[in-house]
Amino acid sequence: MVILQPAFNILMICGCWRPSFCRTTCNKAAYLIYTIFVVLVLHTFCISQFLNVILNVRTANELSESFYMFIATLLSCCKIITLLVNHRNIENLGRKLEEEPCKPISTEEVIIQNKFDRNIGSITIYYTILVELTVICMILSSLLTDFNEKKLAYRAWLPFDYSVPSYYYIAYVHQIVGLIGTSLLNVACDVTVCGLFVHICGQQEILKHRLKKMTLEQRPNIGKIVRFHDYLYGLVPLNLSFSSYLDVQNSWI
């Protein structure tokens, strides 16, 4: 897609959006395996946090520390499932925003669309950098403290004894990968939903521009403007259906 390119690049990294160059059967199968791998890492990380809350927590401090990470991982699991389930809706909405009558037909409309696309693109980049810098600091802090003492980055219940060195390294890497995946998924889902709303607002600005331009014409094509308005009105349920599903997940959490 042309719009929301930074957001869709993050979705590709998260295994939620197959790249356009994956057209052969082998490439599609490889990306499907990657998606399954991401889903398994996130869900196993979430399960280990949940079982830790149920089985290992003894004090209020341990509960607050463990429950915080469990909520974050649970939210990321809900979001990746939501993105995969609503893949077609997101694709359809993005395509509709690039086709007629949403496609810019003048230089002024191109400028309007580019302005909104640059704004959401900049927000996506800054938001991603901020979140990932935080994650890097958390990882470095864990490497300097927990790793030297052979402790896990986060308290977790595991079905094996991670005091064994080989098992410990596997468990530690699993938590670090899960942390990175959790952060990227939260960013990708947030900027995708907000970005689609922003582009619909951009289309409203284009509609306003066409209305002003119509007043200068001797014989304005009012029917074309009305059809564009109805088209935009029909785009809202597609976006709301995706965002409302996320709201249900978040309120449940």
mmCIF file of C-alpha atoms in Angstrom:
data_model
loop_
_atom_site.group_PDB
_atom_site.id
_atom_site.type_symbol
_atom_site.label_atom_id
_atom_site.label_comp_id
_atom_site.label_asym_id
_atom_site.label_seq_id
_atom_site.Cartn_x
_atom_site.Cartn_y
_atom_site.Cartn_z
ATOM 1 C CA MET A 1 0.000 0.000 0.000
ATOM 2 C CA VAL A 2 1.095 3.584 -0.688
ATOM 3 C CA ILE A 3 -0.544 5.075 2.409
ATOM 4 C CA LEU A 4 0.639 4.228 5.936
ATOM 5 C CA GLN A 5 3.831 2.674 4.599
ATOM 6 C CA PRO A 6 5.787 2.924 7.908
ATOM 7 C CA ALA A 7 2.909 1.295 9.809
ATOM 8 C CA PHE A 8 2.612 -1.570 7.322
ATOM 9 C CA ASN A 9 6.396 -2.086 7.436
ATOM 10 C CA ILE A 10 6.090 -2.670 11.185
ATOM 11 C CA LEU A 11 3.192 -5.049 10.555
ATOM 12 C CA MET A 12 5.447 -7.011 8.188
ATOM 13 C CA ILE A 13 8.081 -7.349 10.910
ATOM 14 C CA CYS A 14 5.379 -8.537 13.332
ATOM 15 C CA GLY A 15 4.261 -11.242 10.900
ATOM 16 C CA CYS A 16 0.840 -9.648 10.346
ATOM 17 C CA TRP A 17 1.265 -8.336 6.808
ATOM 18 C CA ARG A 18 2.831 -10.382 4.036
ATOM 19 C CA PRO A 19 5.278 -8.319 1.938
ATOM 20 C CA SER A 20 4.381 -7.639 -1.682
ATOM 21 C CA PHE A 21 7.510 -9.423 -2.910
ATOM 22 C CA CYS A 22 6.340 -12.708 -1.342
ATOM 23 C CA ARG A 23 4.503 -13.931 -4.440
ATOM 24 C CA THR A 24 5.877 -17.414 -4.934
ATOM 25 C CA THR A 25 4.540 -20.406 -3.029
ATOM 26 C CA CYS A 26 7.824 -20.865 -1.184
ATOM 27 C CA ASN A 27 7.955 -17.239 -0.067
ATOM 28 C CA LYS A 28 4.329 -17.323 1.090
ATOM 29 C CA ALA A 29 4.970 -20.540 3.011
ATOM 30 C CA ALA A 30 8.110 -19.071 4.598
ATOM 31 C CA TYR A 31 6.242 -15.967 5.762
ATOM 32 C CA LEU A 32 3.393 -18.127 7.089
ATOM 33 C CA ILE A 33 5.922 -20.086 9.151
ATOM 34 C CA TYR A 34 7.343 -16.790 10.412
ATOM 35 C CA THR A 35 3.849 -15.621 11.402
ATOM 36 C CA ILE A 36 3.217 -18.861 13.279
ATOM 37 C CA PHE A 37 6.577 -18.471 15.018
ATOM 38 C CA VAL A 38 5.708 -14.929 16.176
ATOM 39 C CA VAL A 39 2.279 -16.047 17.398
ATOM 40 C CA LEU A 40 3.780 -18.967 19.316
ATOM 41 C CA VAL A 41 6.489 -16.830 20.935
ATOM 42 C CA LEU A 42 3.978 -14.229 22.107
ATOM 43 C CA HIS A 43 1.423 -16.738 23.367
ATOM 44 C CA THR A 44 3.963 -18.926 25.181
ATOM 45 C CA PHE A 45 5.416 -15.780 26.764
ATOM 46 C CA CYS A 46 1.913 -14.752 27.855
ATOM 47 C CA ILE A 47 1.116 -18.228 29.230
ATOM 48 C CA SER A 48 4.348 -18.301 31.238
ATOM 49 C CA GLN A 49 3.443 -14.921 32.754
ATOM 50 C CA PHE A 50 -0.108 -16.040 33.520
ATOM 51 C CA LEU A 51 1.015 -19.255 35.218
ATOM 52 C CA ASN A 52 3.554 -17.280 37.209
ATOM 53 C CA VAL A 53 0.764 -15.026 38.532
ATOM 54 C CA ILE A 54 -1.326 -18.078 39.441
ATOM 55 C CA LEU A 55 1.345 -20.389 40.865
ATOM 56 C CA ASN A 56 4.389 -18.388 41.986
ATOM 57 C CA VAL A 57 3.171 -15.029 43.274
ATOM 58 C CA ARG A 58 3.209 -14.755 47.045
ATOM 59 C CA THR A 59 3.384 -11.045 47.906
ATOM 60 C CA ALA A 60 1.693 -7.850 46.719
ATOM 61 C CA ASN A 61 4.947 -6.555 45.191
ATOM 62 C CA GLU A 62 5.403 -9.755 43.228
ATOM 63 C CA LEU A 63 1.792 -9.540 42.053
ATOM 64 C CA SER A 64 2.107 -5.954 40.794
ATOM 65 C CA GLU A 65 5.394 -6.701 39.025
ATOM 66 C CA SER A 66 4.155 -9.907 37.393
ATOM 67 C CA PHE A 67 0.643 -8.693 36.583
ATOM 68 C CA TYR A 68 1.943 -5.653 34.713
ATOM 69 C CA MET A 69 3.918 -7.759 32.238
ATOM 70 C CA PHE A 70 1.117 -10.296 31.954
ATOM 71 C CA ILE A 71 -1.347 -7.562 30.916
ATOM 72 C CA ALA A 72 1.094 -6.225 28.303
ATOM 73 C CA THR A 73 1.683 -9.663 26.781
ATOM 74 C CA LEU A 74 -2.016 -10.541 26.876
ATOM 75 C CA LEU A 75 -2.821 -7.296 25.072
ATOM 76 C CA SER A 76 -0.244 -8.050 22.366
ATOM 77 C CA CYS A 77 -1.706 -11.544 21.871
ATOM 78 C CA CYS A 78 -5.185 -10.059 21.444
ATOM 79 C CA LYS A 79 -3.866 -7.477 18.995
ATOM 80 C CA ILE A 80 -2.015 -9.924 16.758
ATOM 81 C CA ILE A 81 -5.099 -12.132 16.522
ATOM 82 C CA THR A 82 -7.211 -9.047 15.783
ATOM 83 C CA LEU A 83 -4.826 -7.928 13.038
ATOM 84 C CA LEU A 84 -4.756 -11.359 11.438
ATOM 85 C CA VAL A 85 -8.549 -11.773 11.609
ATOM 86 C CA ASN A 86 -9.175 -8.269 10.210
ATOM 87 C CA HIS A 87 -6.458 -8.446 7.561
ATOM 88 C CA ARG A 88 -8.973 -8.307 4.702
ATOM 89 C CA ASN A 89 -10.881 -5.375 6.241
ATOM 90 C CA ILE A 90 -7.674 -3.367 6.634
ATOM 91 C CA GLU A 91 -6.613 -4.200 3.079
ATOM 92 C CA ASN A 92 -10.025 -3.242 1.670
ATOM 93 C CA LEU A 93 -10.091 0.050 3.554
ATOM 94 C CA GLY A 94 -6.574 0.960 2.456
ATOM 95 C CA ARG A 95 -7.387 0.107 -1.145
ATOM 96 C CA LYS A 96 -10.594 2.180 -1.060
ATOM 97 C CA LEU A 97 -8.616 5.184 0.191
ATOM 98 C CA GLU A 98 -6.339 4.905 -2.858
ATOM 99 C CA GLU A 99 -9.029 4.415 -5.513
ATOM 100 C CA GLU A 100 -11.639 6.673 -7.062
ATOM 101 C CA PRO A 101 -13.238 8.850 -5.810
ATOM 102 C CA CYS A 102 -10.699 9.165 -2.973
ATOM 103 C CA LYS A 103 -7.765 9.337 -5.373
ATOM 104 C CA PRO A 104 -6.522 12.934 -5.705
ATOM 105 C CA ILE A 105 -7.414 14.561 -9.025
ATOM 106 C CA SER A 106 -5.460 17.796 -8.695
ATOM 107 C CA THR A 107 -2.194 19.123 -7.333
ATOM 108 C CA GLU A 108 -3.967 20.694 -4.357
ATOM 109 C CA GLU A 109 -5.550 17.369 -3.414
ATOM 110 C CA VAL A 110 -2.197 15.602 -3.690
ATOM 111 C CA ILE A 111 -0.736 18.189 -1.316
ATOM 112 C CA ILE A 112 -3.596 17.622 1.145
ATOM 113 C CA GLN A 113 -3.170 13.832 1.078
ATOM 114 C CA ASN A 114 0.618 14.045 1.381
ATOM 115 C CA LYS A 115 0.285 16.373 4.378
ATOM 116 C CA PHE A 116 -1.838 13.879 6.290
ATOM 117 C CA ASP A 117 0.347 10.954 5.202
ATOM 118 C CA ARG A 118 3.513 12.747 6.347
ATOM 119 C CA ASN A 119 1.935 13.591 9.696
ATOM 120 C CA ILE A 120 0.918 10.023 10.510
ATOM 121 C CA GLY A 121 4.222 8.745 9.075
ATOM 122 C CA SER A 122 6.223 11.041 11.360
ATOM 123 C CA ILE A 123 4.127 10.074 14.374
ATOM 124 C CA THR A 124 4.642 6.386 13.540
ATOM 125 C CA ILE A 125 8.416 6.789 13.319
ATOM 126 C CA TYR A 126 8.714 8.890 16.489
ATOM 127 C CA TYR A 127 6.395 6.590 18.430
ATOM 128 C CA THR A 128 8.324 3.509 17.317
ATOM 129 C CA ILE A 129 11.678 5.058 18.199
ATOM 130 C CA LEU A 130 10.431 6.111 21.634
ATOM 131 C CA VAL A 131 8.997 2.683 22.447
ATOM 132 C CA GLU A 132 11.991 0.735 21.131
ATOM 133 C CA LEU A 133 14.470 2.973 22.958
ATOM 134 C CA THR A 134 12.585 2.128 26.134
ATOM 135 C CA VAL A 135 12.783 -1.576 25.262
ATOM 136 C CA ILE A 136 16.522 -1.310 24.552
ATOM 137 C CA CYS A 137 17.074 0.324 27.931
ATOM 138 C CA MET A 138 15.077 -2.455 29.614
ATOM 139 C CA ILE A 139 17.116 -5.121 27.808
ATOM 140 C CA LEU A 140 20.446 -3.476 28.653
ATOM 141 C CA SER A 141 19.411 -3.112 32.278
ATOM 142 C CA SER A 142 18.468 -6.786 32.394
ATOM 143 C CA LEU A 143 21.739 -7.851 30.744
ATOM 144 C CA LEU A 144 23.758 -5.898 33.297
ATOM 145 C CA THR A 145 21.852 -7.262 36.293
ATOM 146 C CA ASP A 146 19.701 -10.340 35.705
ATOM 147 C CA PHE A 147 21.897 -12.010 33.097
ATOM 148 C CA ASN A 148 25.033 -11.811 35.228
ATOM 149 C CA GLU A 149 23.154 -13.393 38.127
ATOM 150 C CA LYS A 150 21.538 -16.016 35.876
ATOM 151 C CA LYS A 151 18.066 -14.642 36.537
ATOM 152 C CA LEU A 152 15.303 -14.268 33.970
ATOM 153 C CA ALA A 153 14.377 -10.819 32.728
ATOM 154 C CA TYR A 154 10.831 -11.396 34.053
ATOM 155 C CA ARG A 155 9.414 -13.763 36.619
ATOM 156 C CA ALA A 156 7.818 -16.696 34.828
ATOM 157 C CA TRP A 157 6.610 -20.241 35.359
ATOM 158 C CA LEU A 158 8.417 -22.651 33.048
ATOM 159 C CA PRO A 159 7.933 -26.431 32.689
ATOM 160 C CA PHE A 160 11.678 -27.058 33.068
ATOM 161 C CA ASP A 161 14.542 -26.168 35.382
ATOM 162 C CA TYR A 162 16.107 -23.047 33.859
ATOM 163 C CA SER A 163 19.016 -23.180 36.318
ATOM 164 C CA VAL A 164 20.630 -25.479 33.753
ATOM 165 C CA PRO A 165 22.767 -23.130 31.587
ATOM 166 C CA SER A 166 21.479 -24.274 28.191
ATOM 167 C CA TYR A 167 17.845 -24.058 29.345
ATOM 168 C CA TYR A 168 18.491 -20.670 30.940
ATOM 169 C CA TYR A 169 19.815 -19.150 27.705
ATOM 170 C CA ILE A 170 16.809 -20.445 25.788
ATOM 171 C CA ALA A 171 14.366 -19.059 28.357
ATOM 172 C CA TYR A 172 16.149 -15.713 28.535
ATOM 173 C CA VAL A 173 16.253 -15.249 24.744
ATOM 174 C CA HIS A 174 12.585 -16.277 24.574
ATOM 175 C CA GLN A 175 11.662 -13.498 27.017
ATOM 176 C CA ILE A 176 13.723 -10.878 25.183
ATOM 177 C CA VAL A 177 12.193 -11.806 21.822
ATOM 178 C CA GLY A 178 8.739 -11.789 23.432
ATOM 179 C CA LEU A 179 9.380 -8.326 24.881
ATOM 180 C CA ILE A 180 10.443 -6.933 21.498
ATOM 181 C CA GLY A 181 7.479 -8.560 19.758
ATOM 182 C CA THR A 182 5.067 -7.211 22.371
ATOM 183 C CA SER A 183 6.337 -3.656 21.950
ATOM 184 C CA LEU A 184 6.280 -3.760 18.132
ATOM 185 C CA LEU A 185 2.780 -5.215 18.010
ATOM 186 C CA ASN A 186 1.375 -2.572 20.320
ATOM 187 C CA VAL A 187 2.963 0.141 18.174
ATOM 188 C CA ALA A 188 1.865 -1.407 14.868
ATOM 189 C CA CYS A 189 -1.755 -1.887 15.904
ATOM 190 C CA ASP A 190 -2.091 1.581 17.432
ATOM 191 C CA VAL A 191 -0.613 3.485 14.486
ATOM 192 C CA THR A 192 -2.547 1.426 11.929
ATOM 193 C CA VAL A 193 -5.936 2.167 13.492
ATOM 194 C CA CYS A 194 -5.117 5.836 14.135
ATOM 195 C CA GLY A 195 -3.575 6.190 10.679
ATOM 196 C CA LEU A 196 -6.700 4.938 8.938
ATOM 197 C CA PHE A 197 -8.799 7.455 10.864
ATOM 198 C CA VAL A 198 -6.332 10.213 9.975
ATOM 199 C CA HIS A 199 -6.562 9.386 6.273
ATOM 200 C CA ILE A 200 -10.361 9.441 6.423
ATOM 201 C CA CYS A 201 -10.033 12.928 7.935
ATOM 202 C CA GLY A 202 -7.751 13.769 5.019
ATOM 203 C CA GLN A 203 -10.455 12.648 2.605
ATOM 204 C CA GLN A 204 -12.884 14.988 4.365
ATOM 205 C CA GLU A 205 -10.454 17.833 3.706
ATOM 206 C CA ILE A 206 -10.339 16.823 0.053
ATOM 207 C CA LEU A 207 -14.148 16.824 -0.020
ATOM 208 C CA LYS A 208 -14.143 20.323 1.495
ATOM 209 C CA HIS A 209 -11.657 21.446 -1.178
ATOM 210 C CA ARG A 210 -13.874 20.044 -3.938
ATOM 211 C CA LEU A 211 -16.901 21.814 -2.492
ATOM 212 C CA LYS A 212 -15.071 25.155 -2.479
ATOM 213 C CA LYS A 213 -13.864 24.532 -6.021
ATOM 214 C CA MET A 214 -17.406 23.657 -7.110
ATOM 215 C CA THR A 215 -18.665 27.104 -6.072
ATOM 216 C CA LEU A 216 -16.378 28.660 -8.704
ATOM 217 C CA GLU A 217 -17.771 26.567 -11.552
ATOM 218 C CA GLN A 218 -20.636 27.705 -13.698
ATOM 219 C CA ARG A 219 -22.158 24.234 -13.986
ATOM 220 C CA PRO A 220 -20.922 22.245 -10.991
ATOM 221 C CA ASN A 221 -21.304 18.481 -10.924
ATOM 222 C CA ILE A 222 -23.183 18.180 -7.648
ATOM 223 C CA GLY A 223 -23.875 14.475 -8.165
ATOM 224 C CA LYS A 224 -20.156 13.684 -8.153
ATOM 225 C CA ILE A 225 -19.723 15.472 -4.822
ATOM 226 C CA VAL A 226 -22.722 13.650 -3.341
ATOM 227 C CA ARG A 227 -21.362 10.287 -4.478
ATOM 228 C CA PHE A 228 -17.983 11.108 -2.913
ATOM 229 C CA HIS A 229 -19.719 12.027 0.367
ATOM 230 C CA ASP A 230 -21.695 8.770 0.349
ATOM 231 C CA TYR A 231 -18.512 6.855 -0.443
ATOM 232 C CA LEU A 232 -16.739 8.370 2.579
ATOM 233 C CA TYR A 233 -19.780 7.670 4.728
ATOM 234 C CA GLY A 234 -19.551 4.009 3.709
ATOM 235 C CA LEU A 235 -15.861 3.818 4.687
ATOM 236 C CA VAL A 236 -16.538 4.640 8.336
ATOM 237 C CA PRO A 237 -18.207 1.279 9.252
ATOM 238 C CA LEU A 238 -15.157 -0.623 7.933
ATOM 239 C CA ASN A 239 -12.831 1.365 10.165
ATOM 240 C CA LEU A 240 -15.178 1.342 13.145
ATOM 241 C CA SER A 241 -15.674 -2.429 12.908
ATOM 242 C CA PHE A 242 -11.924 -2.937 13.321
ATOM 243 C CA SER A 243 -11.452 -0.303 16.034
ATOM 244 C CA SER A 244 -14.544 -1.393 17.969
ATOM 245 C CA TYR A 245 -13.236 -4.953 18.032
ATOM 246 C CA LEU A 246 -10.032 -3.613 19.572
ATOM 247 C CA ASP A 247 -12.054 -1.639 22.118
ATOM 248 C CA VAL A 248 -13.864 -4.809 23.144
ATOM 249 C CA GLN A 249 -10.534 -6.592 23.611
ATOM 250 C CA ASN A 250 -9.067 -3.702 25.613
ATOM 251 C CA SER A 251 -12.121 -3.313 27.823
ATOM 252 C CA TRP A 252 -12.126 -7.039 28.491
ATOM 253 C CA ILE A 253 -8.474 -6.846 29.530
#
